[in-house]
Short mmCIF file of C-alpha atoms and ligand atoms in Angstrom, two decimals:
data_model
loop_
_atom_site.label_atom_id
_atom_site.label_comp_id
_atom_site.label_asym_id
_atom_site.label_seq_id
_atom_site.Cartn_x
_atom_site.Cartn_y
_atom_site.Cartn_z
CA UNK A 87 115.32 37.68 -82.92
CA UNK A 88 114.56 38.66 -86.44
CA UNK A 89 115.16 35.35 -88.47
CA UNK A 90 114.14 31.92 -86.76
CA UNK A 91 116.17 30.44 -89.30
CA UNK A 92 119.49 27.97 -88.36
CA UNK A 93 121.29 31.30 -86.51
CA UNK A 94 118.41 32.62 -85.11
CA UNK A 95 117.15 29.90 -83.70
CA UNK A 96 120.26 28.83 -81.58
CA UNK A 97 120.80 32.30 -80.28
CA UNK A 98 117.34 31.75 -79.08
CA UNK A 99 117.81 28.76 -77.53
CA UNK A 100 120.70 29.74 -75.95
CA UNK A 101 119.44 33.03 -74.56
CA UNK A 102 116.39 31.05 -73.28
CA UNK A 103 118.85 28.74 -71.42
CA UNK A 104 120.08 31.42 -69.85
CA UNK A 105 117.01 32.06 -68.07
CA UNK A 106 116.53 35.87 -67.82
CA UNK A 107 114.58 37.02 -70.55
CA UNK A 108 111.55 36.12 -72.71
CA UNK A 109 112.43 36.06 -76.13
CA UNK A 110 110.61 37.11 -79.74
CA UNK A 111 111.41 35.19 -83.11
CA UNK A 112 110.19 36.80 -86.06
CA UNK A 113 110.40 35.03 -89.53
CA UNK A 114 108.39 35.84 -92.83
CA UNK A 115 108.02 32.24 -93.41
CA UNK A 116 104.64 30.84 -91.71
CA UNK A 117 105.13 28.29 -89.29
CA UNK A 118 108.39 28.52 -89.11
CA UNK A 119 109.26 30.54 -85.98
CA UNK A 120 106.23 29.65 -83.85
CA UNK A 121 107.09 25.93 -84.58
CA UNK A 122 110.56 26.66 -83.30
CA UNK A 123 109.23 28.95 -80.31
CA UNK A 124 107.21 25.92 -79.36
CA UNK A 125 110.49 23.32 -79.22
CA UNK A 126 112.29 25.79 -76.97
CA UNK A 127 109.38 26.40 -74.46
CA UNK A 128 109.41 22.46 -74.70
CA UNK A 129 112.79 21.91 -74.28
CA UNK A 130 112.77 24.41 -71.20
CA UNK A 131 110.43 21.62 -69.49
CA UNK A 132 113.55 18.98 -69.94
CA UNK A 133 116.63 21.36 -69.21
CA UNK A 134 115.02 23.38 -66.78
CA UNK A 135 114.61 26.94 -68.52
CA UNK A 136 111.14 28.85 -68.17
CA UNK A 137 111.53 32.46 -70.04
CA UNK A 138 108.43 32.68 -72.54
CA UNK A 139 109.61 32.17 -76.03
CA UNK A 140 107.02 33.42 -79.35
CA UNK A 141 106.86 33.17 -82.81
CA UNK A 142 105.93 35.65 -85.23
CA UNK A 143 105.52 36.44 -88.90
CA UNK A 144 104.80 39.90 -87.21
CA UNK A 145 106.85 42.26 -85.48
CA UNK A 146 103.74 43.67 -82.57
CA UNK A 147 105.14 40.62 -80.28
CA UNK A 148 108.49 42.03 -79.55
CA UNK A 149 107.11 45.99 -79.33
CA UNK A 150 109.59 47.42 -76.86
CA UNK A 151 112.23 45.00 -77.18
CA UNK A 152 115.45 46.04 -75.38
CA UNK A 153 117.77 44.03 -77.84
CA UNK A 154 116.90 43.42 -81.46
CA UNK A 155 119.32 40.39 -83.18
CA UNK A 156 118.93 40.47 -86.85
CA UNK A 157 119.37 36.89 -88.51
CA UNK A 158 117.32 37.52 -91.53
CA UNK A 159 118.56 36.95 -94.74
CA UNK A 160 119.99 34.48 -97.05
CA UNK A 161 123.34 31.85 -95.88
CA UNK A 162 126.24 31.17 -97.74
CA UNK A 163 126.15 28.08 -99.92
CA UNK A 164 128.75 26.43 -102.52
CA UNK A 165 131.19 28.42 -103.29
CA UNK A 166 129.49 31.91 -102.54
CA UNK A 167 131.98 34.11 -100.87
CA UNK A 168 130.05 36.16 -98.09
CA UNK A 169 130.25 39.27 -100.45
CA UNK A 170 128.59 37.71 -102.95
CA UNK A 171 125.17 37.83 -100.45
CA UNK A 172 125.50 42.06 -100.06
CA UNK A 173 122.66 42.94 -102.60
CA UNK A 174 119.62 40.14 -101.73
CA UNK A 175 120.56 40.30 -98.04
CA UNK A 176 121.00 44.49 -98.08
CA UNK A 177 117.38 44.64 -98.70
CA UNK A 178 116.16 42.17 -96.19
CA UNK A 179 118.17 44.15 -93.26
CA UNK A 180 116.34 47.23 -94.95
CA UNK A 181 113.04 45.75 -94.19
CA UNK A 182 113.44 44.25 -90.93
CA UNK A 183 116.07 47.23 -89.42
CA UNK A 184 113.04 49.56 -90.50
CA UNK A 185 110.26 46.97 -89.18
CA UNK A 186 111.58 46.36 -85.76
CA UNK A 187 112.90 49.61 -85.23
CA UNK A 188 109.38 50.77 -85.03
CA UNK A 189 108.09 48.31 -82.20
CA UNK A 190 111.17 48.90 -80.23
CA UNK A 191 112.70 52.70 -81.02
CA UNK A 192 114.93 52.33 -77.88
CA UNK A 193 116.30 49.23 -78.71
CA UNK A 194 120.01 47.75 -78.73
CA UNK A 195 120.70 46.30 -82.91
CA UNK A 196 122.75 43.61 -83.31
CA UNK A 197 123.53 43.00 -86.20
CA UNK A 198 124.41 38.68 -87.97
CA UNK A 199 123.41 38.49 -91.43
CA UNK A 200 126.53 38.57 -94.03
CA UNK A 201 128.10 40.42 -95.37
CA UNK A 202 128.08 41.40 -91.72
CA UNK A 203 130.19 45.30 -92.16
CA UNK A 204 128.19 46.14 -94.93
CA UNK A 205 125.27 44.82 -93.10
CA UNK A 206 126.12 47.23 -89.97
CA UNK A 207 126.22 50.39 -92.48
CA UNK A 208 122.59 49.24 -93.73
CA UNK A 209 121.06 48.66 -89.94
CA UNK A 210 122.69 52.21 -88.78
CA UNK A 211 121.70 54.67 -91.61
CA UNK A 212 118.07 52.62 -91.95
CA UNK A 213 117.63 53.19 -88.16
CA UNK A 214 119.35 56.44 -87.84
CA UNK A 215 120.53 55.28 -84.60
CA UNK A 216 124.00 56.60 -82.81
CA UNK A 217 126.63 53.53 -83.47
CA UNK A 218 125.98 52.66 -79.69
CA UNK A 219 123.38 50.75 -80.24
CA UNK A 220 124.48 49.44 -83.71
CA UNK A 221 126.98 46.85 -84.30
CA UNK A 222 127.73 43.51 -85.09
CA UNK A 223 128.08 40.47 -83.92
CA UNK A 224 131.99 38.66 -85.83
CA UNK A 225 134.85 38.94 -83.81
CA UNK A 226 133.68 36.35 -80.43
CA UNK A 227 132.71 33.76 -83.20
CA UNK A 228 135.94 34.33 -85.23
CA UNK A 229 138.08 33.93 -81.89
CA UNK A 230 136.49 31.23 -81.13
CA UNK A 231 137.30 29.20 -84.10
CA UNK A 232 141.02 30.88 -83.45
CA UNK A 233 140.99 29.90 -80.00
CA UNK A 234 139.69 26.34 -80.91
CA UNK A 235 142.51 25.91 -82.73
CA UNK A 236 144.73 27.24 -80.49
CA UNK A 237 143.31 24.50 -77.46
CA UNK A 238 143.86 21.48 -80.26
CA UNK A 239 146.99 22.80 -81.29
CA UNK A 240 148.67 23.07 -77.53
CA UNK A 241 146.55 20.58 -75.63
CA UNK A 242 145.81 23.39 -73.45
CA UNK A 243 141.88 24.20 -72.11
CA UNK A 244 139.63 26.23 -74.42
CA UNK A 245 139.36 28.20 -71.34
CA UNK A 246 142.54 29.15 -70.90
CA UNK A 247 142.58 30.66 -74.26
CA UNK A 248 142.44 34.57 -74.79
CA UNK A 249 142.27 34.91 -78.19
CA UNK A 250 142.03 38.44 -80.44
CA UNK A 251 140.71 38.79 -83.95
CA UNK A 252 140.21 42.12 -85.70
CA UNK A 253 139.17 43.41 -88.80
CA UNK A 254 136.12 42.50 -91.18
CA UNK A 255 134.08 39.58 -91.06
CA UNK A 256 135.91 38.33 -94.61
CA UNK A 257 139.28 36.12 -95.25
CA UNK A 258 141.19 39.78 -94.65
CA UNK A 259 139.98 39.08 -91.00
CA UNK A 260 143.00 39.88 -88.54
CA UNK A 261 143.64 37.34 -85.91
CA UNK A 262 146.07 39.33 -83.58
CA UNK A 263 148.84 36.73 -82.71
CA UNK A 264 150.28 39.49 -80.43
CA UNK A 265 147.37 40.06 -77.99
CA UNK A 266 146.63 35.96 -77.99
CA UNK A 267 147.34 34.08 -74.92
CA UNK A 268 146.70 30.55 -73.27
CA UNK A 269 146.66 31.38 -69.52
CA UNK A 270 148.50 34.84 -69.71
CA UNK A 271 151.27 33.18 -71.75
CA UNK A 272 151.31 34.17 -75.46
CA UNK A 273 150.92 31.57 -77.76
CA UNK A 274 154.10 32.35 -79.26
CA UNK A 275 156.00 30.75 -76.33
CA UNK A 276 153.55 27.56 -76.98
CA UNK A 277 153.20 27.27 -80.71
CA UNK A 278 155.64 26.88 -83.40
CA UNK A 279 155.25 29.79 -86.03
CA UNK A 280 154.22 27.63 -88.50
CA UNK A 281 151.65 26.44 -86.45
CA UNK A 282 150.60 29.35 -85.64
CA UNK A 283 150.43 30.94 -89.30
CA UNK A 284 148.36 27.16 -90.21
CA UNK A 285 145.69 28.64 -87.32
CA UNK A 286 145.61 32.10 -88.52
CA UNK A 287 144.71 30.54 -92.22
CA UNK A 288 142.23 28.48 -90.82
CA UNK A 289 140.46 31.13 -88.77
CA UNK A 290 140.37 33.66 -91.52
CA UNK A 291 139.01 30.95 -94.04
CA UNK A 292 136.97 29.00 -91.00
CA UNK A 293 133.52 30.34 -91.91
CA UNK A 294 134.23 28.75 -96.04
CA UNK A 295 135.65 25.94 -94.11
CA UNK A 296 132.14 24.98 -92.74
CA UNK A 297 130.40 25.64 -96.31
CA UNK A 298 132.11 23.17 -97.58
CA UNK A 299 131.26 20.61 -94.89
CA UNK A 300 127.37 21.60 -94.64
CA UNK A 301 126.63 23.32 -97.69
CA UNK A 302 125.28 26.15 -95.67
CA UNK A 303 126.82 28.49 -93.37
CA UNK A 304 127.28 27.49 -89.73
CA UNK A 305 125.06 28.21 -86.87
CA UNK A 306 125.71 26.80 -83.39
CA UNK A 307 129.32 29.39 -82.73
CA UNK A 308 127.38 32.42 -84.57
CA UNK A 309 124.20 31.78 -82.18
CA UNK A 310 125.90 31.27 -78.97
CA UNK A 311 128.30 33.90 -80.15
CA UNK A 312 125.22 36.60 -80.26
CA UNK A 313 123.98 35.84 -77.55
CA UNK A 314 126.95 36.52 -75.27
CA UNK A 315 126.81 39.69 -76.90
CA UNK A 316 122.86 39.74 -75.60
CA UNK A 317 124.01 38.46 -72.41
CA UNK A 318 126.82 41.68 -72.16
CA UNK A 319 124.44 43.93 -72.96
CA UNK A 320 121.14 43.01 -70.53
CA UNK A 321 122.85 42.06 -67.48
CA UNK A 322 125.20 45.29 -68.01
CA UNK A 323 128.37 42.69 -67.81
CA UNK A 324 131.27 45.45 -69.11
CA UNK A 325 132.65 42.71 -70.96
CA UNK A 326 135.44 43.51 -73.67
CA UNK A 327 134.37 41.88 -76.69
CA UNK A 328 135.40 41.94 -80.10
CA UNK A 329 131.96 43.68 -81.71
CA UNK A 330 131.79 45.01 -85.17
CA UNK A 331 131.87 48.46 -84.12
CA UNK A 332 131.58 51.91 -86.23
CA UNK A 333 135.26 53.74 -85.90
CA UNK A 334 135.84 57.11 -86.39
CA UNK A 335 139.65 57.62 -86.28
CA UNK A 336 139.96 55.09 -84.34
CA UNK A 337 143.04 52.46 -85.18
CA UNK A 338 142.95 55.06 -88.02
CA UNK A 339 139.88 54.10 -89.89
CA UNK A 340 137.35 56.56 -90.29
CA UNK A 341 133.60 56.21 -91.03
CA UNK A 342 134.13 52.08 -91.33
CA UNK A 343 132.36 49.52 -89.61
CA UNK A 344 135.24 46.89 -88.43
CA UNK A 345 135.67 44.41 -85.63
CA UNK A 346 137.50 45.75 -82.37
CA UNK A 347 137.63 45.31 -78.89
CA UNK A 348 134.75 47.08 -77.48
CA UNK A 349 133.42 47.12 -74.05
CA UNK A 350 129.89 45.97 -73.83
CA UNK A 351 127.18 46.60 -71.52
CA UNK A 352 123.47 48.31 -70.92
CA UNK A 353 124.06 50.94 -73.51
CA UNK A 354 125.71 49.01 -75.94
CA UNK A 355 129.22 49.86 -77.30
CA UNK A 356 130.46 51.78 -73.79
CA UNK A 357 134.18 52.18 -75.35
CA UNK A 358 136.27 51.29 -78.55
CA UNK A 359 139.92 50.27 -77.15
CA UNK A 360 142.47 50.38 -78.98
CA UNK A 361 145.09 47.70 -79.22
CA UNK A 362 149.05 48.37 -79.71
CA UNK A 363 149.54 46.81 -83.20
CA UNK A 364 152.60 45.85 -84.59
CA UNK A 365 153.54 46.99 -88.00
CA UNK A 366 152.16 44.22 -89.95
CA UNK A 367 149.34 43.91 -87.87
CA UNK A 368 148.12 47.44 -88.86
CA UNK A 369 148.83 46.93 -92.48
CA UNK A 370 146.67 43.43 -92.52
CA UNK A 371 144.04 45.85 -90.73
CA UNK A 372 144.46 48.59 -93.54
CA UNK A 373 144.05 45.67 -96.14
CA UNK A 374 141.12 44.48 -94.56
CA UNK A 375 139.03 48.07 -94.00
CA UNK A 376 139.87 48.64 -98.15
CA UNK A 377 138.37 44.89 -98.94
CA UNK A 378 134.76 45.96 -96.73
CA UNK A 379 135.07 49.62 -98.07
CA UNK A 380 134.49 47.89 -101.71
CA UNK A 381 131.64 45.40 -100.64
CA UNK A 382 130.00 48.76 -98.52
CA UNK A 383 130.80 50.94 -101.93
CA UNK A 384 127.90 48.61 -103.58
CA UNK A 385 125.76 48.93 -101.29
CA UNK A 386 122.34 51.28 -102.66
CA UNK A 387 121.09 52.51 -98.90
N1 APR B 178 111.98 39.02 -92.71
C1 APR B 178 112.09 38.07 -91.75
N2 APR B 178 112.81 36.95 -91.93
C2 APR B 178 113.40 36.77 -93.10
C3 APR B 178 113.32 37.71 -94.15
C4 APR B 178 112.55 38.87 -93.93
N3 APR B 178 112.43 39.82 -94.85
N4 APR B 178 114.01 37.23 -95.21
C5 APR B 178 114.52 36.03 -94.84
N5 APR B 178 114.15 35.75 -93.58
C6 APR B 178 114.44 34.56 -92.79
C7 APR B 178 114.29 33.28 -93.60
O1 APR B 178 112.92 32.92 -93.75
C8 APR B 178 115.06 32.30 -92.77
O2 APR B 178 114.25 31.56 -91.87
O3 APR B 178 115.79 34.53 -92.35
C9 APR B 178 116.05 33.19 -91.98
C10 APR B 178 117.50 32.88 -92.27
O4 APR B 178 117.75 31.62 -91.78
P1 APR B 178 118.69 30.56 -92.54
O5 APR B 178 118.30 30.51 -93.98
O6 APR B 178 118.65 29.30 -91.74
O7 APR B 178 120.11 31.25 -92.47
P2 APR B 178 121.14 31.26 -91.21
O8 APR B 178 122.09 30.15 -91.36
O9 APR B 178 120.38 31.41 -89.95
O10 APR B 178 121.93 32.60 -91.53
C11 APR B 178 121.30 33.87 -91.42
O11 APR B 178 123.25 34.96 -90.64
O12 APR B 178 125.37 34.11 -90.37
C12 APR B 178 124.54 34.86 -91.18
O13 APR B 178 125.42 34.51 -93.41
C13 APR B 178 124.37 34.22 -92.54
O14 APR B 178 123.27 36.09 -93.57
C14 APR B 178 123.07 34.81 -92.99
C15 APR B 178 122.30 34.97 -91.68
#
């Protein structure tokens, strides 16, 4: 885990919860992810988890890593838009993508830090890795706030709720009312339209939703939400995610990192699918690959 910051540190947690694999947090500032290594092992000792967590300012401690998260970099605040974080937090993911690439060559990169396309274009031409075993981690946390809204809204279970979002990480995110169901029966039968178009706001703003409330970007959804991508990956689940994956033709977007279904497991990205869209759909998917082509335009790697 590269970043033992608020994001980093809960996607540890979690994964150590989960009980099947030691985990690594690496953090320039001193202190800071050792102190935090040393609360999880403690908390293991009250909720019953034993994997061996460790904190580092170094990268040597998690040499031959099979899955590298990268947290690092700098949150949202105010009124920052997550655009505005491309040029401080491109060369961050420049220095850890290169750093941890060389402890753990065969590793699995998953990318967090915003702005999280543009950050997935920095991580795979830095690490010259196939797109495989570089994406990002966007869609499960944005369905989740859909789907969250979608329980509240019907008084249905969470669980019951299969949600789809697509698109980049930004407000021009694409939550998929046509592939969203609660219990196999689409929402549309359960939710008003106006409902439903109130959700879709509030999903695609959700992330500036939780600025305002905590002057800082959010962090329990985005950790729990990378490490079910961890989880998909090391116990070889098959599970079909929406990932931040590179396309190359596929939904007609070429060359683009964007969030789609993908299916997940030991080597990564083990299929793009590809959703039947309807019209508008596709054209709120156009609009969104143009917004993360600008914001990946700027970038300098
Ligand atoms: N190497 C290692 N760690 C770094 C580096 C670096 N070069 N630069 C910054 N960091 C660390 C910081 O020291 C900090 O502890 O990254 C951590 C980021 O943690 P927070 O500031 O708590 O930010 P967080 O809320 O975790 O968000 C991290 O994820 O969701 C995205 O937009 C968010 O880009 C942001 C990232």
């Amino acid at each position: 885990m590269v970043g033992a910051g608020a994001v980093g540190a809960t996607c540890a947690q979690v994964l150590a919860a989960r009980d099947y694999a030691d985990v690594v947090l690496v953090d320039i500032k001193e202190g800071l992810p050792q102190g935090k290594a040393l609360d999880i092992n403690q908390m293991g000792a009250v909720l019953g988890y034993e994997p061996n967590v460790v904190g580092s300012n170094g990268y040597e401690e998690s040499a031959e890593s099979d899955v590298v998260v990268i947290t690092a970099g700098v949150p949202r605040t105010g009124d920052m838009s997550r655009d505005d974080l491309v040029s401080i937090n491109e060369k961050i993911v420049v220095q850890v993508v290169e750093a941890a690439a060389v402890q753990s060559p065969e590793a699995i990169l998953i990318v967090v830090s915003n702005p999280l396309d543009a950050m997935c274009h920095v991580a795979k031409s830095v690490s010259g890795w196939p797109k495989e075993r570089v994406f990002g981690m966007a869609g499960i946390l944005d369905t989740a706030r859909f789907s969250t809204f979608i329980a509240w809204e019907t008084g249905a279970s969470v669980k019951d709720v299969t949600a789809m979002v697509l698109g980049g990480h930004g407000d021009q995110m694409v939550p998929v009312v046509s592939a969203t169901t609660v219990g196999g029966v689409p929402v549309r039968k359960l939710a008003s339209e106006d409902a439903i178009q109130a959700m879709v706001e509030r999903t695609a703003k959700g992330g500036g939703e939780l600025v305002k409330l905590l002057g800082t970007s959010a962090w329990y959804a985005p950790g729990a939400a990378a490490a079910q991508m961890v989880d998909a990956i090391m116990l070889d689940e098959k599970r079909m995610l929406p990932c931040t994956a590179y396309l190359e033709g596929e939904y007609g977007i070429e060359g683009l990192y964007m969030g789609v279904p993908v299916k997940l497991g030991r080597g990564g990205i083990e299929e793009v699918v590809e959703l039947e869209l309807s019209e508008d759909e596709q054209t709120m998917l156009n609009e969104s690959a143009d917004a993360v082509r600008e914001v990946v335009g700027v970038l300098t790697t």
